[in-house]
Short mmCIF file of C-alpha atoms in Angstrom, two decimals:
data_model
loop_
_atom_site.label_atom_id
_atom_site.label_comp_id
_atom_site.label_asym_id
_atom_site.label_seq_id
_atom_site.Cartn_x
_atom_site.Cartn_y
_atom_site.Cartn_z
CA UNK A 1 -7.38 -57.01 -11.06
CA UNK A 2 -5.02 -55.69 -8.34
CA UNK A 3 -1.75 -56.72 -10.47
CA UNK A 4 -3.20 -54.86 -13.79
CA UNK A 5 -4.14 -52.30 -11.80
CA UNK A 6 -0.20 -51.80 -10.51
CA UNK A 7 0.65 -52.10 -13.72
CA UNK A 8 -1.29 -48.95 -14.84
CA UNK A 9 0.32 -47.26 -12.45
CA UNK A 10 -2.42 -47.18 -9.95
CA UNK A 11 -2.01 -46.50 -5.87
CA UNK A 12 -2.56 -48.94 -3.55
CA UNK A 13 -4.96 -46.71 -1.98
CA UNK A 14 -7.21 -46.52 -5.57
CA UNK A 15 -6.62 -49.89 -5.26
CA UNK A 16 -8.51 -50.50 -2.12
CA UNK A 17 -10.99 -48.30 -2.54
CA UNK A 18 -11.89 -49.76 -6.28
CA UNK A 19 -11.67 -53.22 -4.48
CA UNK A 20 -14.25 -52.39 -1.86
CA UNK A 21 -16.60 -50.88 -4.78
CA UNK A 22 -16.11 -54.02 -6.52
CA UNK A 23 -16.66 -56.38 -3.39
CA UNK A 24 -19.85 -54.98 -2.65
CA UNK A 25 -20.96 -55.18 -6.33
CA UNK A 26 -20.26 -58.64 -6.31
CA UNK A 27 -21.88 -59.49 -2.83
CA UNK A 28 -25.12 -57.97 -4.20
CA UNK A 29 -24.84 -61.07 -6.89
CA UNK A 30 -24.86 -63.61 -4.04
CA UNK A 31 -27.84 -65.75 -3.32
CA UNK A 32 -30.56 -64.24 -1.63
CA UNK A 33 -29.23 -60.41 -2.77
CA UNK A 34 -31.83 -58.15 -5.13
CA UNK A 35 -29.20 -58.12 -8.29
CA UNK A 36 -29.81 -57.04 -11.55
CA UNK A 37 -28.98 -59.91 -13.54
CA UNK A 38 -25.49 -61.34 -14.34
CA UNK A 39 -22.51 -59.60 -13.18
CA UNK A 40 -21.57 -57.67 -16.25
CA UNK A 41 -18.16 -59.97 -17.84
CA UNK A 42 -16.38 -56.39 -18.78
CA UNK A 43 -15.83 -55.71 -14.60
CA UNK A 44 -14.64 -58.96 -13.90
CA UNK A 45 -12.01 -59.31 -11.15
CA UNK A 46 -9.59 -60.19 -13.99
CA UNK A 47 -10.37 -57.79 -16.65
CA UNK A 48 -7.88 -54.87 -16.55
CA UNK A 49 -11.14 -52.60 -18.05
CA UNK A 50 -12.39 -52.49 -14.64
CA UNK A 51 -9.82 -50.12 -13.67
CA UNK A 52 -10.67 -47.79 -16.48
CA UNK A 53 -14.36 -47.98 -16.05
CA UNK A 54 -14.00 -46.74 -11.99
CA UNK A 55 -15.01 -43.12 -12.05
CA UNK A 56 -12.58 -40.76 -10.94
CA UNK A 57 -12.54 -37.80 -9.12
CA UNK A 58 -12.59 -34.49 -9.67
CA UNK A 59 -10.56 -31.18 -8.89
CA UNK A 60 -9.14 -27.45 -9.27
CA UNK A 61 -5.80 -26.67 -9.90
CA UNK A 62 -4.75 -22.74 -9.16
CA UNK A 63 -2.25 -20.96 -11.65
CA UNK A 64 -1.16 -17.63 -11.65
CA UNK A 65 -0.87 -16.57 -15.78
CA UNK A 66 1.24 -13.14 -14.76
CA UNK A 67 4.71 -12.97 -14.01
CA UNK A 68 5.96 -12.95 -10.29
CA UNK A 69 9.36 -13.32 -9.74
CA UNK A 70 10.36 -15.02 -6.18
CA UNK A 71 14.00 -15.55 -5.66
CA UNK A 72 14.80 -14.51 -8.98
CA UNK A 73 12.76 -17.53 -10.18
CA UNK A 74 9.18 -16.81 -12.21
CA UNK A 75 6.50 -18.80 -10.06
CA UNK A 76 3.90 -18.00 -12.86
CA UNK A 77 2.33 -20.64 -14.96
CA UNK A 78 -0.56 -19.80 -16.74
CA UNK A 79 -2.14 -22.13 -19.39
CA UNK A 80 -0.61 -21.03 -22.45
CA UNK A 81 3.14 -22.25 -20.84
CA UNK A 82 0.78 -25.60 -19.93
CA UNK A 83 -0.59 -26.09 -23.50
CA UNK A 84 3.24 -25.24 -25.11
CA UNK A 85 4.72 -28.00 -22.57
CA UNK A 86 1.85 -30.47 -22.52
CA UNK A 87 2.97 -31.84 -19.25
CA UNK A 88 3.63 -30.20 -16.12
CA UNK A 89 4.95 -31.41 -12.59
CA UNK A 90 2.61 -29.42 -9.85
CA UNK A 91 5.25 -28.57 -7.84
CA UNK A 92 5.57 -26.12 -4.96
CA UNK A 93 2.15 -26.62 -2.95
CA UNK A 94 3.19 -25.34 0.54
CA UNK A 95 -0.16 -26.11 2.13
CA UNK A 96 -1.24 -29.62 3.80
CA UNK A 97 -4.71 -29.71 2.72
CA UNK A 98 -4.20 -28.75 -1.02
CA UNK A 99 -0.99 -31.48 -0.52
CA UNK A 100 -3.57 -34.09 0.80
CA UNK A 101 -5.71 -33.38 -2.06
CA UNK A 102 -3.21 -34.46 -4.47
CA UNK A 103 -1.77 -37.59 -3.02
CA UNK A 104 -5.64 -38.44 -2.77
CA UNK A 105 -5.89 -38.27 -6.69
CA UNK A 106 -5.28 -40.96 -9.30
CA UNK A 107 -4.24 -41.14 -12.73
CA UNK A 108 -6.56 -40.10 -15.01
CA UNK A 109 -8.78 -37.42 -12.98
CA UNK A 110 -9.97 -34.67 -14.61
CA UNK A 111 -9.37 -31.22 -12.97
CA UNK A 112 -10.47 -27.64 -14.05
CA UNK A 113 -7.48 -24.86 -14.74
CA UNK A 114 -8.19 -21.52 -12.58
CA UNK A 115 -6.04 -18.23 -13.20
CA UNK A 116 -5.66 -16.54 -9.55
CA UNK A 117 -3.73 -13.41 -8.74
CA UNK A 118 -5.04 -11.50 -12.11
CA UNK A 119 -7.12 -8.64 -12.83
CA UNK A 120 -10.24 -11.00 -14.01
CA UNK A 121 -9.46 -14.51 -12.12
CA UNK A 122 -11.31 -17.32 -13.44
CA UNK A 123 -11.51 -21.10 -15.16
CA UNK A 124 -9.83 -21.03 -18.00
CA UNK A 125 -9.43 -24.82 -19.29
CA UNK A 126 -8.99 -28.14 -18.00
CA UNK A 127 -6.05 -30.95 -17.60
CA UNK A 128 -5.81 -34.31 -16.49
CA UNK A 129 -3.71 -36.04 -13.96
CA UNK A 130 -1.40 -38.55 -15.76
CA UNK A 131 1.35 -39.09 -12.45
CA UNK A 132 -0.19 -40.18 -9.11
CA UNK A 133 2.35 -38.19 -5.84
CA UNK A 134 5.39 -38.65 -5.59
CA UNK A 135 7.92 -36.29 -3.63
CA UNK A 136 8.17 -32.62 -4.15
CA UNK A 137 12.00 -32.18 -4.61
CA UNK A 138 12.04 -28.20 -4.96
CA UNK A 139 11.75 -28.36 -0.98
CA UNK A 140 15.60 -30.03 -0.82
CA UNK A 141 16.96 -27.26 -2.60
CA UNK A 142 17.98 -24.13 -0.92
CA UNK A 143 18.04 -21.84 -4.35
CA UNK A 144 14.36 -22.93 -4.67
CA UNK A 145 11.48 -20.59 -3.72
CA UNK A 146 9.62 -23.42 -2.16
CA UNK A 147 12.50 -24.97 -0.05
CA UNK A 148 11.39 -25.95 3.32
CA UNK A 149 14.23 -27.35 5.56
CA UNK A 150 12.01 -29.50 7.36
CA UNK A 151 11.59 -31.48 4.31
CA UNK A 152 14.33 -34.42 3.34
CA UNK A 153 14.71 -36.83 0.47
CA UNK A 154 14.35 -39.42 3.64
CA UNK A 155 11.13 -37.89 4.90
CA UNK A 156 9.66 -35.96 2.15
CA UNK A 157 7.26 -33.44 3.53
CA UNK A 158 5.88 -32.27 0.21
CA UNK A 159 4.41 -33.99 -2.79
CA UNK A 160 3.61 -33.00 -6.66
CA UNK A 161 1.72 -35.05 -9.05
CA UNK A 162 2.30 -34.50 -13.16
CA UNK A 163 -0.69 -33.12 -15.05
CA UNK A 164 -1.26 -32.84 -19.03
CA UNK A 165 -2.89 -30.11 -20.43
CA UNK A 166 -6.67 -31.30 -21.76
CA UNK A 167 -8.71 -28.29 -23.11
CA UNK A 168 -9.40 -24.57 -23.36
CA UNK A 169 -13.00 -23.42 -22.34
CA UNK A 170 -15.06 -21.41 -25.01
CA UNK A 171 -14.47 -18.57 -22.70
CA UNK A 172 -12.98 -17.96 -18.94
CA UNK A 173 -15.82 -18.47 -15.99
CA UNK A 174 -14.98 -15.42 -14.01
CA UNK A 175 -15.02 -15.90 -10.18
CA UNK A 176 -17.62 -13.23 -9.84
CA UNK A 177 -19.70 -15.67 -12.12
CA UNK A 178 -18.85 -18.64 -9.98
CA UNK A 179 -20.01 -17.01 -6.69
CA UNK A 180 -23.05 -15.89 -8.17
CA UNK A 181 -24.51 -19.29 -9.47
CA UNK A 182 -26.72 -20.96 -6.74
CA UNK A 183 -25.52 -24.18 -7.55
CA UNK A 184 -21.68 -23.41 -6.90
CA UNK A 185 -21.81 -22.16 -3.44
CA UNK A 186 -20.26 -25.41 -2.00
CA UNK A 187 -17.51 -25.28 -3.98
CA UNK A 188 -13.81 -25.82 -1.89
CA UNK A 189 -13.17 -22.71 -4.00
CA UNK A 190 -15.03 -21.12 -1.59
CA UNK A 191 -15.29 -23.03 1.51
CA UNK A 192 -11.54 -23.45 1.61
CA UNK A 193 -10.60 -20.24 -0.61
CA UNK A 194 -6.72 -20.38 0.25
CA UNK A 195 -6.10 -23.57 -1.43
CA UNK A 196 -4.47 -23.68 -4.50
CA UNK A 197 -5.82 -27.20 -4.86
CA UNK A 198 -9.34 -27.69 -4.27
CA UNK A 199 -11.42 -31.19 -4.44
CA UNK A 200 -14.82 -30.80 -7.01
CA UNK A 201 -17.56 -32.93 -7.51
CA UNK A 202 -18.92 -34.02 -10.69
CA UNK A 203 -21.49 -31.96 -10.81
CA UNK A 204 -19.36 -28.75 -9.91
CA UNK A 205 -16.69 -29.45 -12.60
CA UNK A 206 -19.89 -30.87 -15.42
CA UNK A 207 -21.58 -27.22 -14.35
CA UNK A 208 -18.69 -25.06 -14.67
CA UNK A 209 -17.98 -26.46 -18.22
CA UNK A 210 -21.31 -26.21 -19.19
CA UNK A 211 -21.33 -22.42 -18.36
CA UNK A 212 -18.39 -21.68 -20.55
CA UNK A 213 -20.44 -23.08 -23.45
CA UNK A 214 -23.18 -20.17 -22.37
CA UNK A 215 -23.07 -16.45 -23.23
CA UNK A 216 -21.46 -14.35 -20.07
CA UNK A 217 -24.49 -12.89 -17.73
CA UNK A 218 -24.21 -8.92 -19.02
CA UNK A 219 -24.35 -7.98 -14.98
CA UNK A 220 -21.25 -10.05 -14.88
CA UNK A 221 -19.96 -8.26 -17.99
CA UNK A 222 -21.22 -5.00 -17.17
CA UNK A 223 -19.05 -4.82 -13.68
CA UNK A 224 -15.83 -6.63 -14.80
CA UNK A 225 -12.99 -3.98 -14.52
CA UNK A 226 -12.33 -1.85 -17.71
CA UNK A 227 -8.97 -2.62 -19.27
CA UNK A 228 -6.49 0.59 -19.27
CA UNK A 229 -4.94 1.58 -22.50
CA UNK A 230 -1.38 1.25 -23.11
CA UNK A 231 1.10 3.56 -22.31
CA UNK A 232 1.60 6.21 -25.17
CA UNK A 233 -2.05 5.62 -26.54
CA UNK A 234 -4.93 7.72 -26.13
CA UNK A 235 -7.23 6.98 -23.45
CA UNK A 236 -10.77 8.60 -24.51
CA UNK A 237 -12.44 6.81 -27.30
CA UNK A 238 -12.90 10.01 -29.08
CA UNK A 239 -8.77 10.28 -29.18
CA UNK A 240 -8.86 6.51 -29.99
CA UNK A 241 -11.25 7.25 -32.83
CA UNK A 242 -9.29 10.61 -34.28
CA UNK A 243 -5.58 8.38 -33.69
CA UNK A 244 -7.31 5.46 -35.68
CA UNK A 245 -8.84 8.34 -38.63
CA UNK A 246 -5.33 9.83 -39.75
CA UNK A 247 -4.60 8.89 -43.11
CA UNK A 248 -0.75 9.43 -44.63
CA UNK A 249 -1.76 12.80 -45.94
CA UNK A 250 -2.83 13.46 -41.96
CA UNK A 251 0.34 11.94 -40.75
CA UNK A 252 2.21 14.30 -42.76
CA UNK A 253 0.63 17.43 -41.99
CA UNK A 254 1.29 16.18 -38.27
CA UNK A 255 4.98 16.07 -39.37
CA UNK A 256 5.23 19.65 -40.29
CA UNK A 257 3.46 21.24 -37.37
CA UNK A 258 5.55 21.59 -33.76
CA UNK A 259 5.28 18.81 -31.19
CA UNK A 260 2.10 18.84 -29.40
CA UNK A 261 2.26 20.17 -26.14
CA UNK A 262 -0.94 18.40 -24.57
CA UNK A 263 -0.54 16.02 -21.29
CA UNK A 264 -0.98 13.19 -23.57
CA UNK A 265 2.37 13.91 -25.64
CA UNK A 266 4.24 14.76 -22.51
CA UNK A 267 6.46 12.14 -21.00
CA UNK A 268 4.97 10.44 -18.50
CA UNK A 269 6.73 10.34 -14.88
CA UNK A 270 6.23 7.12 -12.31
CA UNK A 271 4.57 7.81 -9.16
CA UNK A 272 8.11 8.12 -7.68
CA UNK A 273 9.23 10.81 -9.37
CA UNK A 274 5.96 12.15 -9.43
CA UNK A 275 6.16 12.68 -5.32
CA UNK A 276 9.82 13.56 -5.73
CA UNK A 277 8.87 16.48 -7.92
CA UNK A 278 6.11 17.75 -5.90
CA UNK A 279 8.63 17.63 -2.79
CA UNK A 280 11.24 19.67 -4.54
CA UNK A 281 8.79 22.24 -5.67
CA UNK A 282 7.09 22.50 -2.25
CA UNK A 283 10.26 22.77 -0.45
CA UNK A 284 11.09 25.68 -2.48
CA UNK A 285 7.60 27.41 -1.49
CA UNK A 286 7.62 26.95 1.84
CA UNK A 287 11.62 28.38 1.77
CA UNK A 288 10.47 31.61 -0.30
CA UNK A 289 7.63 32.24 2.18
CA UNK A 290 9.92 31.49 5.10
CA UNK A 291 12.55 34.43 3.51
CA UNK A 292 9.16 36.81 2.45
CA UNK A 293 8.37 36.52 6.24
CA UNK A 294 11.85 36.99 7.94
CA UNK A 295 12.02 40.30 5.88
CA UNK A 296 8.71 41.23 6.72
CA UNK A 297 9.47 40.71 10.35
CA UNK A 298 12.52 42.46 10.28
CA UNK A 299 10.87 45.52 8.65
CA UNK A 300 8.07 45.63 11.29
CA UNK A 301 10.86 45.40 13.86
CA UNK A 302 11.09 49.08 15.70
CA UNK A 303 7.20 48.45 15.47
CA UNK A 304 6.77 45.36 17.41
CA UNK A 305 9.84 46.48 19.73
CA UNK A 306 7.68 50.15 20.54
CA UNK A 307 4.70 47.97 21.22
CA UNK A 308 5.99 45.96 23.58
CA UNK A 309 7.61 49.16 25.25
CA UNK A 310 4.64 50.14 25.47
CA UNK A 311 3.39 47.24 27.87
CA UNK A 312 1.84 45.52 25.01
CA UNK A 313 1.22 41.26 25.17
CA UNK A 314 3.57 39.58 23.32
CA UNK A 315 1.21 37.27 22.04
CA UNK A 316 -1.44 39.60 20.63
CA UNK A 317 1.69 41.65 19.11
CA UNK A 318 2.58 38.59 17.34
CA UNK A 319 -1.19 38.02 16.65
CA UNK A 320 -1.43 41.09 14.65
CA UNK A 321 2.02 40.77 12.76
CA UNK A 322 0.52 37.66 11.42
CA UNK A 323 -2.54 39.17 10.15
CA UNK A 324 -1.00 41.83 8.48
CA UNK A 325 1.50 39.49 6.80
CA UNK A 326 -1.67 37.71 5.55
CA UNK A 327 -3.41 41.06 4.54
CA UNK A 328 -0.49 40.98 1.98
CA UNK A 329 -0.65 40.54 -1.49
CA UNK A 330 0.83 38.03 -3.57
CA UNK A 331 2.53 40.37 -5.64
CA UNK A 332 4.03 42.33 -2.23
CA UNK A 333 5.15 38.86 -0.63
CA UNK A 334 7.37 38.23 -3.57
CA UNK A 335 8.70 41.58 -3.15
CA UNK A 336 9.99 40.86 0.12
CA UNK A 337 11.28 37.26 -0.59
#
């Protein structure tokens, strides 16, 4: 059993642990031991269907579906790029307990496909693990966003196992809808919530599954984040619903009559030049009101200069030339600047 095992492609430590199963399924056989009959002949010690008929375990694998660019390398791989490639090698796990999980699995697990770092993060499908670990070889390379230098083709550091995509589900189980199911609050999603490889039991991964088969809870619906329209379109869904209405004859007219002038035909700046803009244009307030003043001040001169002749303070001279600077117009301020 061990050699057709190997030959599958099976780990020594599957291998152990399978034996052990199968030991004490045997032992309860014996003599004297409350069996259930003959041992079956399909999970004989020499039939290679034993190995297929030991269940497997169960897991999540993290993905991020939007672009992120890390050394001028896109880290992203959501499950479309998994479903055109079929195959995929799980590299760059930089974390020890998501890297024990996967030299713990064995060909043939099942695992669940989660989108993380995305508006509306969730399950999304499932895959399969058809490679057991083997090194990680992005950490040897220097170019690679994952290189560690502690890591060497003599003492690998890092592993990766090769996964095949499987399935989509009906719909994506939101992590707002995971959290709130009673039955999912001992998930390593949670427990362990920085892993991008989390461990599942078969009743986790059979619930999750069976809740993408189900409508979406409308409270879950209800507070998911509204998508934002596309640059250029209207927002409101009365704009959306006049945009959608014009007909050629309405397109036409539209033609003929000047360029709108409303916020929503204006050019849009980035936040950038946004803050750049409102800079410029308060710099040139606060210069204008600086001149209005100096004038001002300059005009109330022999004023403040009799005053203070006079034994006046200084400070409640300067008080008042500040309140009559304010009792100023608008219109008489831009006089003087």
């Amino acid at each position: 059993w061990g050699t057709a095992c190997a030959q599958r492609g099976t780990t020594l430590r599957s291998i152990a642990r399978g034996s052990r199963r199968l030991a004490a399924a045997h032992a309860a056989q014996l003599p004297g031991a409350r069996g259930r009959g003959p041992f079956p002949s399909h999970l004989a010690l020499s039939s290679p269907a034993f190995a297929s008929s030991m269940p497997g375990r169960f897991w999540l694998f993290k993905s991020e579906p939007e672009p992120r660019i890390v050394k001028g390398i896109d880290v992203s791989y959501g499950i479309d790029k998994l479903q055109a490639d079929g195959e995929a090698d799980w590299d760059g796990v930089r974390n020890y307990q998501a890297r024990n999980n996967m030299m713990a699995m064995s060909k043939g697990d099942m695992a669940l496909y989660y989108h993380s770092n995305t508006k509306v993060p969730g399950v999304v499908g499932t895959c399969e693990v058809v490679r057991e670990s083997y090194p990680d070889e992005t950490a040897f390379d220097p170019e690679d966003p994952h290189f560690d230098p502690k890591s060497s083709e003599d003492k690998p550091r890092w592993f990766k196992v090769d996964i095949a995509y499987r399935s989509r589900t009906p719909r994506k189980v939101s992590l707002a809808e995971l959290k709130a199911d009673p039955a999912l609050q001992q998930m390593q999603l949670f427990t362990r919530a920085r892993l991008s490889v989390c461990e599942l039991t078969e009743e986790e991964y059979n619930h999750v599954l069976s809740l993408a088969e189900t409508p979406e809870p409308e409270a879950i619906a209800a507070a998911r984040p509204k998508p934002r329209a596309p640059k250029g379109e209207p927002k409101s869904a009365a704009a959306a619903a006049a945009a959608a209405s014009t007909g050629p004859a309405a397109s036409a007219a539209a033609a003929a009559r000047p360029a709108a002038t409303s916020s929503a035909s204006k050019p849009r700046l980035s936040k950038q030049a946004s803050a750049k803009r409102g800079s410029a244009a308060a710099a040139r307030t606060t210069k204008g009101r600086a001149a209005g003043f100096a004038a001002f001040a300059a005009a109330e001169r022999p004023a403040v200069e009799a005053a203070l002749g006079q034994g006046a303070n200084a400070r409640s001279v300067s008080k008042e030339l500040a309140a009559r600077w304010e009792a100023l117009s608008d219109a008489e301020r831009a006089k003087l600047s």
